[in-house]
XYZ file of C-alpha atoms in Angstrom:
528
model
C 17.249 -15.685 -13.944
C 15.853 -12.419 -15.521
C 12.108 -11.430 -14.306
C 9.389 -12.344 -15.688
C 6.461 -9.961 -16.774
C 2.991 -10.479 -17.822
C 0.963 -7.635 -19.704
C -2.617 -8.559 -19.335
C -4.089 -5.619 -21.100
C -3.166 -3.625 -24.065
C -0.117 -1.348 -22.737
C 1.960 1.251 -25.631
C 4.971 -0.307 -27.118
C 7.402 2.336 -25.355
C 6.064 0.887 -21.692
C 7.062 -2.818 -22.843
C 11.165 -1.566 -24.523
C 11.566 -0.040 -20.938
C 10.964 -3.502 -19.222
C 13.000 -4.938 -22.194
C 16.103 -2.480 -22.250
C 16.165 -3.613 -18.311
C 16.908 -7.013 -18.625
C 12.945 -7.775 -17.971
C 11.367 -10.200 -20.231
C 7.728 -8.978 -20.697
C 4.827 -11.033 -22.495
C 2.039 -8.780 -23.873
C -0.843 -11.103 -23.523
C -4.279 -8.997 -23.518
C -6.240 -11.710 -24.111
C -5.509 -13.252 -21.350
C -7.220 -9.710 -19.622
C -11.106 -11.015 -19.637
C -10.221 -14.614 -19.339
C -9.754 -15.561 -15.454
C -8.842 -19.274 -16.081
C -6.901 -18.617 -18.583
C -4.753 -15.873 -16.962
C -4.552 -18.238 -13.331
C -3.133 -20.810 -16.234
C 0.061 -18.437 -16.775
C 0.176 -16.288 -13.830
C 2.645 -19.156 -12.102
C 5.682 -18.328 -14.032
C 5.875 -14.343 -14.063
C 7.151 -11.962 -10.883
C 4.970 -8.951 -11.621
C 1.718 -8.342 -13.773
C 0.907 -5.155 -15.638
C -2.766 -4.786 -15.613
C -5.389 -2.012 -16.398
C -9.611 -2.176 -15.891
C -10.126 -4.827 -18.022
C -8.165 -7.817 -15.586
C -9.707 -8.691 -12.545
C -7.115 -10.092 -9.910
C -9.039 -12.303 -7.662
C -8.279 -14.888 -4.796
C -8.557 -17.858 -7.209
C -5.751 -15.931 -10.131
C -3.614 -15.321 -6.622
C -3.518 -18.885 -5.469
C -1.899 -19.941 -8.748
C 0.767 -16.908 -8.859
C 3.507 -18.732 -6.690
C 6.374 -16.497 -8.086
C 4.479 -13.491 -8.310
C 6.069 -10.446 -6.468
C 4.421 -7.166 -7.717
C 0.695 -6.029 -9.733
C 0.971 -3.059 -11.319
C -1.913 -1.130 -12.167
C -1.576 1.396 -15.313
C -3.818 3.865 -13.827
C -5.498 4.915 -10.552
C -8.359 2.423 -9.646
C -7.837 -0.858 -8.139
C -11.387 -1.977 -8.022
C -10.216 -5.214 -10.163
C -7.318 -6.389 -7.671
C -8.228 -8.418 -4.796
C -5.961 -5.874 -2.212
C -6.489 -8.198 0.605
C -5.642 -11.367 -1.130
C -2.525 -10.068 -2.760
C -1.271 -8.694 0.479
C -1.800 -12.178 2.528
C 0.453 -13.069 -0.679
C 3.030 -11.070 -0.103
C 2.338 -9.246 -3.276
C 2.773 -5.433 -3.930
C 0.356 -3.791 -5.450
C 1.563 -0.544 -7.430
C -0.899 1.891 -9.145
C -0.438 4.914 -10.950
C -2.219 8.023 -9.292
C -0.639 11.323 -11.211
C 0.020 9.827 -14.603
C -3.868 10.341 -15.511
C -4.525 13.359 -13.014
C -4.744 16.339 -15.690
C -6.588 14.011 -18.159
C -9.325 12.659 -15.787
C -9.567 16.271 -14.229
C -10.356 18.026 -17.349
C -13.110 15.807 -18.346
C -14.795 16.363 -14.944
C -14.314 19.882 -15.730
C -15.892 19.291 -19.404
C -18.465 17.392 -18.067
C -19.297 20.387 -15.877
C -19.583 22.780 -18.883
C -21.864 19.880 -21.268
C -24.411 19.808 -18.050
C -24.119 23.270 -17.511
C -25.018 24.066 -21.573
C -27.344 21.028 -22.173
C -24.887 20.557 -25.163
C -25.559 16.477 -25.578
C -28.861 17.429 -25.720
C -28.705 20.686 -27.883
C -26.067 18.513 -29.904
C -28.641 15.696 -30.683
C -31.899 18.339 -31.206
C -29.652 20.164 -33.962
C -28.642 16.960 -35.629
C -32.024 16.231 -35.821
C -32.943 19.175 -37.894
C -34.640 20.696 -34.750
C -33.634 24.420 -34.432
C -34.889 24.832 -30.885
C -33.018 27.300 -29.381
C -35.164 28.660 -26.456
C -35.847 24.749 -25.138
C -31.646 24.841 -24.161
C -31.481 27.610 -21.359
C -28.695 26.918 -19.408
C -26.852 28.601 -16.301
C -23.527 29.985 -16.208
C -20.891 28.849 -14.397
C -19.185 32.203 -12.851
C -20.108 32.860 -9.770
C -21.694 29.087 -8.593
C -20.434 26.904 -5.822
C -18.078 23.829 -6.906
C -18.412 21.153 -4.019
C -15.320 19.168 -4.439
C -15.817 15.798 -2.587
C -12.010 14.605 -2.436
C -9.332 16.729 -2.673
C -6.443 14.767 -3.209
C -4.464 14.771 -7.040
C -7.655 15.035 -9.025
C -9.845 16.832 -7.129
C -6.837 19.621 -6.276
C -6.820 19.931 -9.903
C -10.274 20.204 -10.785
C -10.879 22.968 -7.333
C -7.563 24.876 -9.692
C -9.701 25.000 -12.783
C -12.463 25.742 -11.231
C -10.846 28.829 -9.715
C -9.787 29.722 -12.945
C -13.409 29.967 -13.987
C -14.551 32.674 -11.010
C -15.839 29.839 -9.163
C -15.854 29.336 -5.172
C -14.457 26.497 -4.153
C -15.476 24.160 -1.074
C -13.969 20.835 -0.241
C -14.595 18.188 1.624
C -11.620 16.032 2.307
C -10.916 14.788 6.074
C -7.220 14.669 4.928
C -6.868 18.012 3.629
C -4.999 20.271 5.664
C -6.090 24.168 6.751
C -2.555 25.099 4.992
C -2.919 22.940 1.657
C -6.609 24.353 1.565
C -5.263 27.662 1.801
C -2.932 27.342 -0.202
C -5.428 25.387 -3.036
C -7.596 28.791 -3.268
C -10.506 26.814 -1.841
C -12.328 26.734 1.488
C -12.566 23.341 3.730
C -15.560 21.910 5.267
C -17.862 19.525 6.369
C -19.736 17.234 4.317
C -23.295 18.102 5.638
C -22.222 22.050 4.946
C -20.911 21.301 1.456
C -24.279 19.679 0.218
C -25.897 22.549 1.743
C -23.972 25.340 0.017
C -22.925 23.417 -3.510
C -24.607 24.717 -6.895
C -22.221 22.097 -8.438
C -20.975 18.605 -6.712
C -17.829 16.798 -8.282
C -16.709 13.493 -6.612
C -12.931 12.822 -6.443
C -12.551 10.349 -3.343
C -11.122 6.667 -3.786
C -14.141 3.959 -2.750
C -13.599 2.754 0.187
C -16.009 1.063 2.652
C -16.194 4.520 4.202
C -17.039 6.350 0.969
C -19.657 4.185 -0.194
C -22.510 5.374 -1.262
C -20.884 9.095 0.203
C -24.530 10.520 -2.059
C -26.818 8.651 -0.503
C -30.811 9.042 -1.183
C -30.505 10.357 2.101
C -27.048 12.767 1.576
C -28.687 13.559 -1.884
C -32.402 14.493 -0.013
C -29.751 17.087 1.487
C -28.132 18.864 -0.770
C -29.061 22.443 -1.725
C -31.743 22.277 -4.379
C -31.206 22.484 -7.889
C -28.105 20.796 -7.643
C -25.581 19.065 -10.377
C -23.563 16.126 -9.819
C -20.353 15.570 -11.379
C -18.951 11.719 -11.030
C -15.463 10.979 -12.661
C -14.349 8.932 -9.629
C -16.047 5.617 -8.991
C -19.551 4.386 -9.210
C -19.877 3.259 -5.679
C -19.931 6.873 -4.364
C -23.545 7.070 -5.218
C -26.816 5.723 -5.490
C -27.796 5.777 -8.927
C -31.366 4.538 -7.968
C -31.642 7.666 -5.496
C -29.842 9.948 -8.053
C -32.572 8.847 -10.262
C -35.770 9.807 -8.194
C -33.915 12.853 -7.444
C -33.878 14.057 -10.903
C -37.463 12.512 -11.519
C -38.578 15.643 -8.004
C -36.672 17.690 -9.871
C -34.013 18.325 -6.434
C -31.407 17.686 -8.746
C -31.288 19.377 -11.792
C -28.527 17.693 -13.716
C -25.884 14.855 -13.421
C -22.862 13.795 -15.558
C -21.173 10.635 -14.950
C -18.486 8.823 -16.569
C -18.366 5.941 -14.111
C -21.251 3.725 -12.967
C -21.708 1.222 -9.910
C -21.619 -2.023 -12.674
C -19.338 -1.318 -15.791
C -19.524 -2.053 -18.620
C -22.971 -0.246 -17.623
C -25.323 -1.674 -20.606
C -28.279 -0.339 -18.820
C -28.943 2.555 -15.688
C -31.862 3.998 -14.084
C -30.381 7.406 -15.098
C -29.866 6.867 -19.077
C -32.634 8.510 -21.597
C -32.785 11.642 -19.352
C -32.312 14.952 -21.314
C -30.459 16.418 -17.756
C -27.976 13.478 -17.651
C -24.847 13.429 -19.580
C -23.294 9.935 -19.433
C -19.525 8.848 -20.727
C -18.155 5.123 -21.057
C -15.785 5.795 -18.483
C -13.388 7.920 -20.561
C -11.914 10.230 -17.524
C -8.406 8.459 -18.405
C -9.022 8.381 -21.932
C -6.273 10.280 -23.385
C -3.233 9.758 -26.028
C -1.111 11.440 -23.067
C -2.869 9.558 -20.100
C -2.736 6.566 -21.588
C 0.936 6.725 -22.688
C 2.033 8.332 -19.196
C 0.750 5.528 -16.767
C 2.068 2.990 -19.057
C 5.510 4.660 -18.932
C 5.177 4.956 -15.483
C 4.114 1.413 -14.388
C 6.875 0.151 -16.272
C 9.476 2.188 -14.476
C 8.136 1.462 -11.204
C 7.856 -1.934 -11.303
C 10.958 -2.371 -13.180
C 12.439 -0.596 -10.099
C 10.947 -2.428 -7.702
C 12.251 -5.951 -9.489
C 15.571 -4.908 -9.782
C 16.184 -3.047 -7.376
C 13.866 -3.424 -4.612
C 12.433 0.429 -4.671
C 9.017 0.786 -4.288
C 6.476 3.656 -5.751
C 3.074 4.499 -4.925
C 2.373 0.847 -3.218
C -1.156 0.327 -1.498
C -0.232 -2.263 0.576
C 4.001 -1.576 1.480
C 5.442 1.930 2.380
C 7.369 3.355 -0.367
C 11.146 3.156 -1.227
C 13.031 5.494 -2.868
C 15.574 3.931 -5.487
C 18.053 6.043 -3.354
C 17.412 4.787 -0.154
C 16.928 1.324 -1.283
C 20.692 0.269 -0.982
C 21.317 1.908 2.355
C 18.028 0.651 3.814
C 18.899 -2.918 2.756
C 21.644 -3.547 5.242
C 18.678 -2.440 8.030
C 15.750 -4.381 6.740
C 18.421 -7.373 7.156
C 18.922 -6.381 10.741
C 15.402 -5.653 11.488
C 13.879 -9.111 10.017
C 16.693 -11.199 11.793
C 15.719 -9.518 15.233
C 12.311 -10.372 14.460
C 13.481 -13.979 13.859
C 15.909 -14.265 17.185
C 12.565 -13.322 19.539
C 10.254 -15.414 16.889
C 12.085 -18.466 17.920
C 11.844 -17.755 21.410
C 8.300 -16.970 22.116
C 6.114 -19.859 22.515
C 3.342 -18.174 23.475
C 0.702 -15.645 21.812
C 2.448 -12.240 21.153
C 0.300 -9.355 22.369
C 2.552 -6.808 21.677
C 5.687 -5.682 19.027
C 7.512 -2.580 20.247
C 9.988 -1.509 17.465
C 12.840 1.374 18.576
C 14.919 3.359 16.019
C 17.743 5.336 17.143
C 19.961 7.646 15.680
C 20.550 7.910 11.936
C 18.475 4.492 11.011
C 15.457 6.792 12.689
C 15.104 9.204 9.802
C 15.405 5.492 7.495
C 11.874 4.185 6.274
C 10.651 2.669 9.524
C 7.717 1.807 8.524
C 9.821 -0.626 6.349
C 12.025 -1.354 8.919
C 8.931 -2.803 10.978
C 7.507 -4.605 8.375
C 10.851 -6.816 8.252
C 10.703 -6.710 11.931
C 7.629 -8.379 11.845
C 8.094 -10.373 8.967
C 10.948 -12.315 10.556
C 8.941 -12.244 14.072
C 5.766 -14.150 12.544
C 7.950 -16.875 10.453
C 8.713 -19.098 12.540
C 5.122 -20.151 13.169
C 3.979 -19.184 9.202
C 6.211 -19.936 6.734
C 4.987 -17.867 4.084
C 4.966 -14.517 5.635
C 7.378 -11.878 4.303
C 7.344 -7.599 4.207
C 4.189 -7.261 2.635
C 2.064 -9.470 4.122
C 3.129 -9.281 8.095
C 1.889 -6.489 9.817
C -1.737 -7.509 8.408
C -1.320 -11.192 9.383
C -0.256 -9.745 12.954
C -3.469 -6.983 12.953
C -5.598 -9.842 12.139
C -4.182 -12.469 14.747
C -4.637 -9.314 17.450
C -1.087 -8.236 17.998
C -0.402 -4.030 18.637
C 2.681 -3.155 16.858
C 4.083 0.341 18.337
C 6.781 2.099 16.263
C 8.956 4.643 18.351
C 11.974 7.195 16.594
C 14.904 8.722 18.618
C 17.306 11.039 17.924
C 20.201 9.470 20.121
C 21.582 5.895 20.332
C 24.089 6.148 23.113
C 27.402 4.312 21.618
C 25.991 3.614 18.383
C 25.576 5.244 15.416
C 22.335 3.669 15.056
C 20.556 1.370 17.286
C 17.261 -0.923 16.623
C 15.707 -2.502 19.460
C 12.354 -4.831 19.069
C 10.491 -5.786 22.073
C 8.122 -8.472 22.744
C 4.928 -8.775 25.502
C 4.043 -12.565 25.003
C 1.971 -14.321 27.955
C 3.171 -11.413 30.342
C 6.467 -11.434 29.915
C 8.976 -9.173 27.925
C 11.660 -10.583 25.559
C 13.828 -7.140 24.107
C 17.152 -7.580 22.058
C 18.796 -4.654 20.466
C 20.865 -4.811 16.694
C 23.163 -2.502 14.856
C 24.687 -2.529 11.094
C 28.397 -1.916 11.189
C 30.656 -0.224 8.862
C 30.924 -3.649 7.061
C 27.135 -3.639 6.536
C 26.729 -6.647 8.921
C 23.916 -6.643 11.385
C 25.182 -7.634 14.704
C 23.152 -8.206 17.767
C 24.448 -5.880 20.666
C 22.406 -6.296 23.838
C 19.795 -9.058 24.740
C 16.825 -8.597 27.940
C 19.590 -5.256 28.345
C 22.626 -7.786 28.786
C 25.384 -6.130 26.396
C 26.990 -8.693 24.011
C 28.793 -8.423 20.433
C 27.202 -11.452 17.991
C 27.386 -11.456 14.699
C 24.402 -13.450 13.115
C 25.169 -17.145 11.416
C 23.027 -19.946 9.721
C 23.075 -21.690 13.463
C 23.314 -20.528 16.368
C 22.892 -21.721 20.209
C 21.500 -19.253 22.534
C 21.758 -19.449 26.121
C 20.642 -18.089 29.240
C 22.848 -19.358 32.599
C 23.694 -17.985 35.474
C 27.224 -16.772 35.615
C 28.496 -19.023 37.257
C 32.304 -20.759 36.938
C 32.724 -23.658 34.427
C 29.318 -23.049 32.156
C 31.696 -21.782 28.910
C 33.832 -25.034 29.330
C 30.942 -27.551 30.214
C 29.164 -26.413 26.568
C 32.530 -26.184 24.411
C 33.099 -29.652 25.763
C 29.700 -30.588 24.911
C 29.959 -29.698 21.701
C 33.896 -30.921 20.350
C 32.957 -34.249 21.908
C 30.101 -34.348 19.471
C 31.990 -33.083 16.845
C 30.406 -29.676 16.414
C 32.719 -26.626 15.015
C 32.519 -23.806 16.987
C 32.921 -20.648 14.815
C 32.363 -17.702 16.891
C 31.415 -17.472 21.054
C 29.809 -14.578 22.506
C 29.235 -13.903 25.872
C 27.281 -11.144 28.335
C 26.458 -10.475 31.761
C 24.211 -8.310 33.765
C 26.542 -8.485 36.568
C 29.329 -10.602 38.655
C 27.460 -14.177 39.549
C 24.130 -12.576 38.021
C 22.343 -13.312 34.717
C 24.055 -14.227 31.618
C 23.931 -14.613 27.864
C 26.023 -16.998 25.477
C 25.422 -16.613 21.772
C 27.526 -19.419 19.857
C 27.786 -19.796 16.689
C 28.437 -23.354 15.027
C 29.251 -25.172 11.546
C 27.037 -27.679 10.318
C 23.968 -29.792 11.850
C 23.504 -30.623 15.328
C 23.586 -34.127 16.606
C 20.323 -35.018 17.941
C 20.242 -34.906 21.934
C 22.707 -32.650 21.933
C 20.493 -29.169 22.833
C 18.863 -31.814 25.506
C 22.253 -32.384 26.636
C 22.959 -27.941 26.514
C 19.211 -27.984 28.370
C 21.049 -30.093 31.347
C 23.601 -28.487 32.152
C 23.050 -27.127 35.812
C 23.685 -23.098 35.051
C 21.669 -23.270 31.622
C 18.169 -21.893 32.119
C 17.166 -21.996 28.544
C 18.993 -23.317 25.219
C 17.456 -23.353 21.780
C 19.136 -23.756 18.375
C 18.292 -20.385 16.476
C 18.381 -20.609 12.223
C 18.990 -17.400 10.331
């Protein structure tokens, strides 16, 4: 059955033929957008929804999205999706972050220039049929300070312009490298030495709990004075109350925002102030914004149906739509490891170690572990998959450790997950083949060639004469097909492995039987 696609906001008709010309069916539905019940009513029968600001994605819309796979937002912000929620879901969420980068840049970079020039203000006294052209002295902006707050897509942009205009640049970014600043034109650091130094501020940081409130009454009470704020990011990032009484002192002499801490903002301590210019939000607000994140959620989810790449995810590394295919074969390998030491731990895992070796190391590993994980945490919840394990596993305490390697001794690549559950160590090691199978090839550092079947008994005996006949007898007199037989030792009469693979259902008793025999040390019937 084709995907299923549900627009919840207006999106351009050129976004909705490229879902169409891929076999996607897609159901433009804005009105659906403001309406929560309404929208948890449909949501069960799509796998991805195409969302802008207007749809909020909460727990309750989640809960009733049983096939959903993928949210895509058509733009940068993901204020309105519940991140957590759709992750414990298993749900990607996709966003847009360079399709409105020039737009949203240029109006902080306009608002700049209105504040600078009092032009709302000279606009409206002119209109008026007031000629007052001594009340509207403004300041130039060659030769001022631009504090950039943020210096990721947007902010990079806006520091360029900025430049352009004979200003000096600082930024404060804790992810901003010496060599990208360098490179940017713009000098890096701290946040207490930025509001000392900054003529102009300009906030381009995501809100996170750590940016909160980043101009703070008491962050504001240090800022040089005479300061202007610039806000085309997100509301959060300051106090508007503080702002306010700031402006009132006359320690700030100007803002301009275009987002607020409650949109649709129908009411602010900072509106009906000559020294504020205020916009509805409009820092995506472009023909050429608008129309690029549409064409680029489209092409990114469409991807990530079809084929399984994944672009500019906030809760699941990325995937190329060339390395999808040849990762495949590996995330296969990696989740059914997961699943063989899942179904043998019975106590609480404290630790995941996950080895790559050779060529799968310079794979997506982050990916890889994911599936690792995934197939680890299944057996004791069900609905776990890529997305939502290595959260599930943060929050139920477990360390996951992720190691690369250059060599992998006799194979071309080599995968081996460990696990540390009630002091002991479980460790078995997979490889793909040139067929694209996964195969197990070593188990607690026994060697041992196993392909991986529906069902599967795994045993541990010592090594001991008659064990292999004792359990093939075992299982023909109960009628149980043996397909394959695999077997491994550490050593002459020391510890060994038997990994056999079988057709059909077991008879009940019958691993109690496998459990008796006098070598076996442990038995269990594994499903893949």
């Amino acid at each position: 059955m084709a995907p299923r696609v549900l627009i919840s906001d207006p999106l351009s008709p050129a976004a909705i033929r490229i879902f169409e010309d891929r076999g996607i069916a897609a159901d433009l539905r804005p009105e659906l957008g403001p309406d929560k019940a309404a929208l948890a009513a449909a949501i069960g029968g799509y796998d991805g929804l195409v969302v802008r600001s207007g749809t909020r994605v909460t727990p309750k819309v989640l809960a009733r999205a049983g096939r959903l796979k993928v949210i895509g937002r058509a733009g940068t912000g993901v204020d309105n999706i519940d991140l957590p929620a759709a992750t414990a879901r298993g749900v990607v969420v996709m966003n847009t972050p360079f399709g409105n980068s020039i737009t949203t840049a240029e109006h902080a970079i306009a608002l700049m220039f209105a504040l600078a020039r009092q032009i709302p203000a000279a606009d409206a006294s002119t209109q008026a049929g007031r000629w007052e052209k001594d009340r509207f002295m403004g300041v130039e902006l060659t030769g001022k300070t631009l504090g950039v707050i943020g210096c990721g897509n947007i902010g990079s942009i806006v520091a360029e312009r900025a430049l352009g205009l004979r200003m000096k640049v600082i930024a404060f970014d804790p992810f901003l490298s010496v060599d990208r600043a360098l490179a940017l034109g713009v000098e890096k650091v701290e946040l207490d030495a930025l509001l000392a130094r900054a003529d102009f501020i300009s906030l381009h940081t995501p809100l996170t709990e750590k940016t909160r409130n980043i101009l703070s009454a008491l962050n504001i009470a240090r800022a040089k004075a005479g300061v202007r704020i610039i806000n085309c990011s997100r509301g959060g990032l300051l106090d508007e109350a503080a702002l306010a009484a700031a402006l009132d002192s006359g320690h700030v002499a100007g803002a301009a925002l275009d987002v607020f801490q409650d949109e649709p903002a129908l009411a602010s301590p900072l509106f009906g102030r000559e020294n504020v210019v205020c916009t509805p939000h409009l820092g995506a607000a472009t023909t050429e914004a608008q129309e690029n994140v549409a064409l680029q959620i489209a092409g990114q989810m469409s991807d990530y149906l079809l084929s399984g790449a994944v672009a500019n995810a906030l809760n699941f590394p990325s995937i190329t739509a060339e390395e999808a295919p040849r990762l495949r074969p590996h995330l296969a390998l990696a989740e059914r490891l997961g699943a063989f030491l899942g179904q043998l731990t019975d106590t609480d895992i404290g630790t995941v170690r996950v080895t790559f070796e050779g060529a799968v190391a310079g794979l997506n590993v982050k990916a890889l572990t994911a599936a690792a994980v995934a197939g680890l945490l299944r057996p004791m919840l069900q609905e776990v998959n890529l997305v939502s394990a290595p959260a599930l596993a943060r929050a139920r305490g477990v360390n996951i450790e992720e190691t690369t390697r250059a060599a992998a001794g006799d194979y071309e690549s080599l995968v081996t997950l460990s696990v540390i559950a009630g002091g002991a160590v479980r460790t078995v090691c997979g490889t793909v083949f040139a067929d694209g199978h996964p195969r197990i090839v070593a188990v607690n550092g026994i060697k041992v060639d196993a392909a991986f079947a529906p069902a599967m008994i795994y045993a541990e005996n010592i090594d001991k004469p008659g064990f292999v006949g004792q359990l093939a007898s075992l299982l023909g007199a109960a009628g149980v097909n043996i397909a394959t037989f695999s077997l491994g030792r550490d050593r002459a009469g020391g510890d060994a492995i038997a990994l056999v693979a079988v057709d059909g259902s077991l008879p009940a008793g019958l691993m109690d039987a496998a459990r008796a025999l006098p070598q076996v040390r442990l038995a269990r019937l594994l499903a893949f």
